[in-house]
Short mmCIF file of C-alpha atoms in Angstrom, two decimals:
data_model
loop_
_atom_site.label_atom_id
_atom_site.label_comp_id
_atom_site.label_asym_id
_atom_site.label_seq_id
_atom_site.Cartn_x
_atom_site.Cartn_y
_atom_site.Cartn_z
CA MET G 1 -24.92 22.19 27.22
CA ARG G 2 -24.20 20.28 24.14
CA PRO G 3 -24.06 16.57 24.07
CA ALA G 4 -20.79 14.89 23.39
CA PRO G 5 -20.34 13.94 19.75
CA ALA G 6 -21.12 10.24 19.11
CA LYS G 7 -17.80 8.05 18.71
CA ASP G 8 -17.53 7.39 14.86
CA THR G 9 -14.22 6.76 13.91
CA ALA G 10 -12.00 3.86 14.77
CA ILE G 11 -8.03 3.73 14.10
CA VAL G 12 -6.39 0.42 14.58
CA ILE G 13 -2.80 0.02 15.05
CA PRO G 14 -1.22 -3.46 15.17
CA ALA G 15 1.88 -3.66 17.59
CA ARG G 16 4.33 -6.21 18.45
CA ASN G 17 7.48 -5.20 20.66
CA GLU G 18 7.02 -1.48 19.81
CA GLU G 19 8.03 0.06 22.91
CA LYS G 20 10.49 2.42 21.45
CA ARG G 21 8.12 3.42 18.60
CA ILE G 22 4.47 3.37 19.75
CA ALA G 23 4.53 6.70 21.83
CA HIS G 24 5.59 8.52 18.62
CA CYS G 25 3.10 6.98 16.63
CA LEU G 26 0.08 7.92 19.19
CA ASN G 27 1.47 11.36 19.25
CA ALA G 28 1.29 12.22 15.91
CA LEU G 29 -2.42 11.12 15.94
CA ALA G 30 -3.37 12.72 19.12
CA GLU G 31 -2.82 16.15 17.66
CA GLN G 32 -6.01 15.31 15.06
CA CYS G 33 -8.17 13.03 17.14
CA SER G 34 -11.18 14.82 18.34
CA ALA G 35 -13.62 13.37 20.78
CA ARG G 36 -15.36 11.15 17.97
CA VAL G 37 -12.25 9.04 17.58
CA VAL G 38 -11.10 5.79 19.36
CA VAL G 39 -7.57 4.44 18.99
CA ILE G 40 -7.32 0.61 19.25
CA VAL G 41 -4.14 -0.72 19.67
CA VAL G 42 -3.90 -4.46 19.19
CA VAL G 43 -0.82 -5.87 21.19
CA ASN G 44 0.05 -9.42 20.03
CA ASN G 45 2.89 -11.72 21.20
CA SER G 46 4.98 -8.87 22.69
CA THR G 47 7.57 -9.38 25.32
CA ASP G 48 8.46 -5.62 26.07
CA SER G 49 6.69 -2.58 27.59
CA THR G 50 4.35 -1.83 24.67
CA VAL G 51 1.40 -1.78 26.58
CA ALA G 52 2.51 0.49 29.28
CA ARG G 53 4.08 2.82 26.99
CA ALA G 54 1.12 2.89 25.06
CA ARG G 55 -1.26 3.67 27.80
CA ASP G 56 1.16 6.18 29.60
CA ALA G 57 1.18 8.20 25.93
CA ALA G 58 -2.46 8.08 25.97
CA LEU G 59 -2.85 9.24 29.25
CA ARG G 60 -0.26 12.30 28.56
CA LEU G 61 -2.18 13.02 25.04
CA GLY G 62 -5.58 12.77 26.34
CA LEU G 63 -6.38 9.85 23.75
CA ASP G 64 -9.47 7.58 24.01
CA LEU G 65 -7.24 4.67 23.94
CA THR G 66 -8.25 1.01 23.80
CA VAL G 67 -5.49 -1.72 24.04
CA LEU G 68 -6.25 -5.35 23.27
CA GLN G 69 -3.51 -8.01 24.11
CA ARG G 70 -3.70 -11.14 22.18
CA ARG G 71 -1.64 -14.28 21.54
CA LEU G 72 -1.60 -15.37 17.86
CA GLU G 73 -0.61 -18.45 16.46
CA PRO G 74 2.40 -18.70 14.18
CA HIS G 75 0.00 -18.81 11.04
CA GLU G 76 -1.53 -15.50 11.97
CA GLY G 77 0.03 -12.18 11.98
CA VAL G 78 -0.64 -8.44 11.31
CA GLY G 79 -3.74 -9.41 9.25
CA THR G 80 -5.25 -11.18 12.22
CA ALA G 81 -4.37 -8.16 14.47
CA ARG G 82 -5.80 -5.48 12.18
CA ARG G 83 -8.95 -7.81 11.94
CA ILE G 84 -9.22 -7.98 15.85
CA GLY G 85 -9.02 -4.24 16.14
CA CYS G 86 -11.72 -3.73 13.54
CA ASP G 87 -14.02 -6.26 15.03
CA HIS G 88 -13.87 -4.65 18.09
CA ALA G 89 -14.77 -1.35 16.75
CA LEU G 90 -17.47 -2.84 14.99
CA GLN G 91 -18.81 -4.69 18.06
CA HIS G 92 -18.19 -1.58 20.47
CA ILE G 93 -18.86 1.52 18.79
CA PRO G 94 -22.48 1.65 17.78
CA ALA G 95 -22.23 5.03 15.87
CA LEU G 96 -19.35 3.65 13.83
CA ARG G 97 -18.91 5.20 10.31
CA TYR G 98 -15.17 5.00 9.58
CA LEU G 99 -12.28 2.47 10.10
CA LEU G 100 -8.90 3.51 9.61
CA THR G 101 -5.33 1.72 10.09
CA THR G 102 -1.72 2.45 10.44
CA ASP G 103 1.36 0.63 11.75
CA ALA G 104 3.16 1.35 15.31
CA ASP G 105 6.37 2.24 13.61
CA CYS G 106 4.74 4.85 11.61
CA ILE G 107 4.16 8.56 11.72
CA VAL G 108 1.20 10.13 10.42
CA ALA G 109 1.18 13.37 8.40
CA PRO G 110 -0.74 16.20 10.42
CA GLN G 111 -3.66 16.28 8.09
CA TRP G 112 -3.67 12.65 7.56
CA LEU G 113 -7.05 11.91 9.51
CA ALA G 114 -9.00 14.71 7.98
CA ARG G 115 -7.67 14.04 4.57
CA ASN G 116 -8.73 10.41 4.88
CA LEU G 117 -12.36 11.56 6.34
CA ALA G 118 -12.79 13.80 3.20
CA HIS G 119 -11.84 11.43 0.67
CA LEU G 120 -14.30 8.80 2.27
CA GLU G 121 -17.29 11.07 1.60
CA THR G 122 -16.93 9.75 -1.96
CA SER G 123 -15.03 6.73 -1.79
CA ASP G 124 -15.33 3.41 0.18
CA ALA G 125 -11.68 3.06 0.96
CA VAL G 126 -8.53 5.21 0.78
CA CYS G 127 -5.22 4.00 0.11
CA GLY G 128 -2.33 6.54 1.34
CA LYS G 129 1.20 7.14 0.36
CA VAL G 130 4.07 5.72 2.34
CA GLU G 131 7.35 7.56 2.81
CA PRO G 132 10.58 6.93 4.75
CA ILE G 133 11.07 8.49 8.30
CA ALA G 134 13.55 11.39 7.36
CA VAL G 135 16.04 10.67 9.88
CA GLU G 136 15.97 6.83 8.90
CA ALA G 137 16.25 7.37 5.00
CA ASP G 138 19.92 7.06 4.62
CA ILE G 139 19.49 3.32 4.69
CA LEU G 140 17.92 3.54 1.35
CA ASP G 141 21.17 4.53 -0.15
CA GLY G 142 22.18 0.97 -0.20
CA VAL G 143 19.73 0.30 -2.91
CA ASN G 144 20.53 0.38 -6.53
CA PRO G 145 19.29 3.79 -8.12
CA GLN G 146 19.07 2.19 -11.47
CA PHE G 147 17.04 -0.72 -10.33
CA VAL G 148 14.44 1.82 -8.43
CA SER G 149 14.34 3.61 -11.68
CA LEU G 150 13.52 0.70 -13.74
CA GLU G 151 10.98 -0.55 -11.26
CA SER G 152 9.42 2.96 -11.18
CA THR G 153 9.17 2.98 -14.95
CA TYR G 154 7.68 -0.63 -15.28
CA ARG G 155 5.14 0.07 -12.65
CA LYS G 156 3.92 3.12 -14.22
CA LEU G 157 3.24 1.08 -17.53
CA VAL G 158 1.73 -1.39 -15.59
CA GLN G 159 -0.70 0.64 -13.91
CA GLU G 160 -1.40 2.51 -17.21
CA ILE G 161 -2.63 -0.53 -18.50
CA TYR G 162 -4.70 -1.74 -15.53
CA ALA G 163 -6.45 1.71 -15.75
CA GLY G 164 -7.42 1.22 -19.22
CA HIS G 165 -8.51 -2.42 -19.13
CA ALA G 166 -9.27 -3.83 -15.65
CA GLN G 167 -12.97 -3.17 -14.59
CA GLY G 168 -13.14 -0.57 -12.05
CA CYS G 169 -9.32 0.44 -12.13
CA ALA G 170 -9.56 3.30 -14.05
CA ASP G 171 -8.12 5.42 -11.12
CA VAL G 172 -4.92 3.87 -10.60
CA ALA G 173 -3.16 5.65 -13.37
CA GLY G 174 -1.02 8.55 -12.36
CA THR G 175 -1.38 7.73 -8.57
CA HIS G 176 1.12 6.05 -6.34
CA GLY G 177 -1.28 2.85 -6.88
CA GLU G 178 -0.31 1.60 -3.46
CA ALA G 179 -2.44 -0.19 -0.95
CA ALA G 180 -0.30 -0.21 2.30
CA GLY G 181 -1.59 -1.28 5.75
CA ALA G 182 0.58 1.56 6.91
CA SER G 183 -2.12 3.79 5.84
CA LEU G 184 -5.74 2.52 4.91
CA ALA G 185 -9.11 4.10 5.38
CA PHE G 186 -12.50 2.65 4.95
CA SER G 187 -16.18 3.48 5.35
CA LYS G 188 -18.07 0.92 7.51
CA SER G 189 -20.02 -0.51 4.45
CA GLY G 190 -16.92 -0.67 2.37
CA TYR G 191 -14.94 -2.69 5.01
CA LEU G 192 -17.86 -5.14 5.23
CA ALA G 193 -18.27 -5.45 1.72
CA ALA G 194 -14.79 -6.54 1.24
CA GLY G 195 -15.24 -9.13 4.14
CA GLY G 196 -12.86 -7.32 6.28
CA PHE G 197 -8.86 -8.10 6.78
CA ALA G 198 -8.10 -11.51 5.99
CA PRO G 199 -6.28 -13.21 9.25
CA ILE G 200 -3.13 -13.84 7.43
CA PRO G 201 0.64 -13.29 8.33
CA CYS G 202 1.18 -10.64 5.55
CA GLY G 203 -0.50 -9.25 2.48
CA GLU G 204 -3.78 -8.31 4.15
CA ASP G 205 -3.64 -4.78 2.86
CA ARG G 206 -3.61 -5.43 -0.72
CA ARG G 207 -5.84 -8.24 -0.53
CA ILE G 208 -8.97 -6.12 1.07
CA VAL G 209 -8.54 -3.61 -1.70
CA ARG G 210 -8.51 -6.46 -4.26
CA ALA G 211 -11.74 -7.46 -2.38
CA LEU G 212 -13.27 -3.97 -2.65
CA ARG G 213 -12.57 -3.69 -6.31
CA SER G 214 -14.00 -6.93 -7.00
CA ALA G 215 -17.22 -5.92 -5.04
CA ARG G 216 -17.23 -2.95 -7.41
CA ARG G 217 -16.65 -0.47 -4.56
CA ARG G 218 -14.87 2.79 -5.16
CA VAL G 219 -10.95 2.85 -4.05
CA ARG G 220 -8.99 6.01 -4.19
CA HIS G 221 -5.10 6.06 -3.97
CA ALA G 222 -4.70 9.40 -2.65
CA ASP G 223 -1.41 11.25 -3.01
CA ASP G 224 -2.32 13.97 -0.56
CA VAL G 225 -2.68 11.26 2.33
CA THR G 226 0.98 10.21 3.70
CA VAL G 227 2.50 8.52 6.57
CA GLN G 228 6.26 8.24 7.35
CA ALA G 229 7.41 4.57 8.10
CA SER G 230 10.59 3.18 9.81
CA CYS G 231 13.39 2.17 7.57
CA ARG G 232 14.37 -0.80 9.99
CA LEU G 233 15.90 -3.97 8.79
CA SER G 234 14.33 -5.94 11.60
CA GLY G 235 10.81 -6.18 11.12
CA ARG G 236 7.48 -7.75 12.99
CA ALA G 237 6.21 -9.48 9.94
CA SER G 238 7.70 -12.37 7.94
CA GLY G 239 7.77 -11.35 4.34
CA GLY G 240 7.01 -7.62 5.29
CA MET G 241 8.71 -4.34 4.70
CA SER G 242 11.65 -4.99 6.41
CA ASP G 243 12.47 -8.36 4.75
CA THR G 244 12.19 -6.82 1.29
CA LEU G 245 14.11 -3.90 2.08
CA ARG G 246 16.86 -6.08 3.73
CA SER G 247 16.97 -8.19 0.50
CA ARG G 248 17.46 -5.35 -1.66
CA ILE G 249 20.17 -3.37 0.07
CA GLY G 250 23.64 -3.93 -1.84
CA ALA G 251 21.91 -6.63 -3.96
CA SER G 252 23.22 -7.19 -7.54
CA ASP G 253 19.78 -8.64 -8.44
CA TYR G 254 16.19 -9.45 -6.78
CA LEU G 255 12.58 -10.33 -7.85
CA VAL G 256 10.56 -7.27 -8.65
CA ASP G 257 7.60 -6.81 -6.67
CA ASP G 258 5.06 -9.09 -6.72
CA CYS G 259 2.21 -6.86 -7.87
CA LEU G 260 4.00 -6.46 -11.30
CA PRO G 261 3.51 -9.28 -13.69
CA PRO G 262 5.42 -10.23 -16.72
CA ALA G 263 4.77 -8.12 -19.63
CA ASP G 264 3.69 -11.09 -22.05
CA TRP G 265 1.09 -12.42 -19.04
CA LEU G 266 -0.37 -8.81 -18.79
CA VAL G 267 -0.53 -8.27 -22.64
CA SER G 268 -2.25 -11.78 -22.85
CA HIS G 269 -4.79 -11.12 -20.58
CA VAL G 270 -5.55 -7.49 -21.96
CA GLU G 271 -6.17 -9.25 -25.27
CA ARG G 272 -8.37 -12.05 -23.75
CA ARG G 273 -10.03 -9.57 -21.85
CA SER G 274 -9.46 -11.26 -18.54
CA LEU G 275 -7.58 -8.98 -16.50
CA ASP G 276 -8.51 -8.95 -12.91
CA VAL G 277 -8.64 -5.98 -10.45
CA TRP G 278 -5.47 -3.78 -9.16
CA PRO G 279 -3.44 -4.73 -7.56
CA PRO G 280 -2.50 -8.26 -8.78
CA GLN G 281 -0.74 -10.79 -6.77
CA VAL G 282 2.03 -12.58 -8.92
CA PRO G 283 2.61 -16.24 -8.32
CA ALA G 284 6.04 -17.32 -7.54
CA ARG G 285 6.40 -19.12 -10.83
CA LEU G 286 5.89 -15.84 -12.77
CA ARG G 287 7.93 -13.46 -10.91
CA PHE G 288 11.15 -12.13 -12.53
CA SER G 289 14.43 -10.62 -11.72
CA VAL G 290 14.95 -6.61 -11.81
CA ARG G 291 17.68 -7.14 -14.46
CA ASP G 292 15.07 -8.44 -16.80
CA LEU G 293 12.94 -5.40 -16.61
CA PRO G 294 14.46 -3.54 -19.84
CA ARG G 295 12.63 -6.11 -21.99
CA HIS G 296 9.53 -6.15 -20.04
CA ILE G 297 9.39 -2.36 -20.32
CA GLU G 298 9.94 -2.34 -23.97
CA ARG G 299 7.08 -4.89 -24.50
CA LEU G 300 4.57 -2.91 -22.61
CA ASP G 301 6.00 0.26 -24.28
CA ARG G 302 5.26 -1.26 -27.85
CA PHE G 303 1.92 -2.84 -26.76
CA ARG G 304 0.87 0.67 -25.48
CA ASN G 305 2.02 2.45 -28.64
CA SER G 306 0.12 0.07 -30.81
CA GLU G 307 -2.95 0.76 -29.01
CA ARG G 308 -2.45 4.36 -29.69
CA SER G 309 -1.94 3.89 -33.31
CA LYS G 310 -5.11 1.78 -33.59
CA THR G 311 -7.00 4.67 -31.87
CA ALA G 312 -5.32 7.23 -34.04
CA ALA G 313 -6.36 5.16 -37.00
CA MET G 314 -10.18 5.21 -35.64
CA ALA G 315 -10.09 9.05 -35.65
CA PRO G 316 -7.53 10.16 -38.04
CA ALA G 317 -8.55 13.75 -37.99
CA THR G 318 -8.34 14.06 -34.19
CA ALA G 319 -5.11 14.78 -32.64
CA LEU G 320 -4.90 12.52 -29.63
CA PRO G 321 -3.47 13.98 -26.44
CA ASP G 322 -1.44 11.74 -24.23
CA SER G 323 -3.73 11.08 -21.51
CA HIS G 324 -1.21 10.87 -18.76
CA SER G 325 0.90 13.96 -18.87
CA GLY G 326 4.14 13.38 -17.58
CA GLY G 327 4.33 9.82 -18.53
CA LEU G 328 6.71 7.90 -20.60
CA GLN G 329 6.94 9.22 -24.24
CA PRO G 330 6.60 6.78 -27.22
CA ASP G 331 9.92 5.24 -28.01
CA LYS G 332 11.95 7.46 -25.36
CA ALA G 333 12.69 6.80 -21.88
CA SER G 334 11.21 2.98 -21.73
CA VAL G 335 14.54 1.89 -20.41
CA ASN G 336 15.94 5.08 -19.24
CA ILE G 337 17.86 4.97 -16.43
CA LEU G 338 17.77 7.94 -14.10
CA ALA G 339 21.24 8.62 -12.77
CA ASP G 340 20.10 10.96 -9.71
CA VAL G 341 17.00 9.24 -9.20
CA ASP G 342 15.34 10.57 -5.92
CA LEU G 343 15.31 7.53 -3.70
CA GLN G 344 13.23 9.03 -1.07
CA ALA G 345 10.54 10.12 -3.50
CA ASN G 346 10.43 6.58 -4.86
CA TRP G 347 10.52 4.65 -1.62
CA SER G 348 6.72 3.74 -0.97
CA MET G 349 7.02 1.57 -4.29
CA ARG G 350 6.22 -2.06 -3.39
CA PRO G 351 9.16 -3.03 -5.48
CA LEU G 352 10.94 -3.19 -2.22
CA SER G 353 7.06 -4.90 -1.60
CA CYS G 354 4.72 -4.78 1.62
CA ILE G 355 5.14 -0.93 2.62
CA ASN G 356 3.33 -0.47 1.23
CA SER G 357 5.59 0.05 -1.72
CA ASN G 358 5.14 1.58 -4.89
CA GLN G 359 8.37 1.82 -6.36
CA ARG G 360 10.58 1.28 -3.71
CA VAL G 361 9.82 -0.19 -0.36
CA GLY G 362 6.38 -2.26 0.35
CA ARG G 363 5.14 -5.36 1.95
CA ALA G 364 5.45 -8.60 0.04
CA ASP G 365 2.01 -10.17 0.08
CA ARG G 366 1.52 -14.03 0.16
CA GLU G 367 -1.85 -14.75 -1.92
CA ARG G 368 -3.61 -16.16 -4.69
CA SER G 369 -2.43 -15.57 -8.06
CA PRO G 370 -3.93 -13.56 -10.52
CA GLY G 371 -6.43 -14.31 -13.07
#
């Protein structure tokens, strides 16, 4: 008789007052969790029946579930909850190899676990792509599609510059580029090298990815690893996705995502060779209005084209291909607005700013300034 496989994978889920969603979250995970997987739900400061709903779902689904109940202080939050869950896994799962995390209001895709583990064979961390739960996506109709298009355009330019000039960031060009707690996965050694999740209210997701890159660990932004997240406007984390989304619905102006620095700042750091790792954290004093995006896009487009001209001058006999097929062309589309922009396709963009966000919705971190 074969011995049972050793537990080597933990999935950590923070939850606060999630009685309406936790069962859906666990149901999506149960279909892909083998005997090697432990699910750890960290329930903090809840006043509803989240714990009972989670345990009932686990019994029904056959999940190996651990529920940790904690009372967090006001200065703590989702970062603390994730850290508590990961610490528990490190202490109580001797054969632990992989740590993954999602959120209680998320539904992971059918191959989410398998694809994360496959990427972790060659990476220390995997950042998944966040999409809206389909039946809730109508709420995104209230966000200005022109602003979404502008922010998407600018984000692509910023990621391209980081890929070309920030050490260890060549992988971010052409990807969703996000680092959302709704879908993160780590090797055990990678998680430890980054120092674990910071015990902070919000922004722990981007912060740990920055720490990994600073430690010269390999990070993958995987477009084939996806989760669906809620579009609710009443969230659980101050400064998180719900707050960001709410501030943009019907708004005539707002600040762009706080991982998008001003163009002049970015060019200056490139020229001084002082650009830090992706994703940056833009301090409040440098954040700018979505209505100012056209001039920032124009500035980065000029800079990119000047770089290409210099490269062409160094190799005049060689035709230079555009290294990012599908990207913006010189002197075209820099400030182009897509009238029929696909809001749902762009939804995972952080411009909305802590889900995880990529162009449209995300979680707004509050951390140290870049550079």
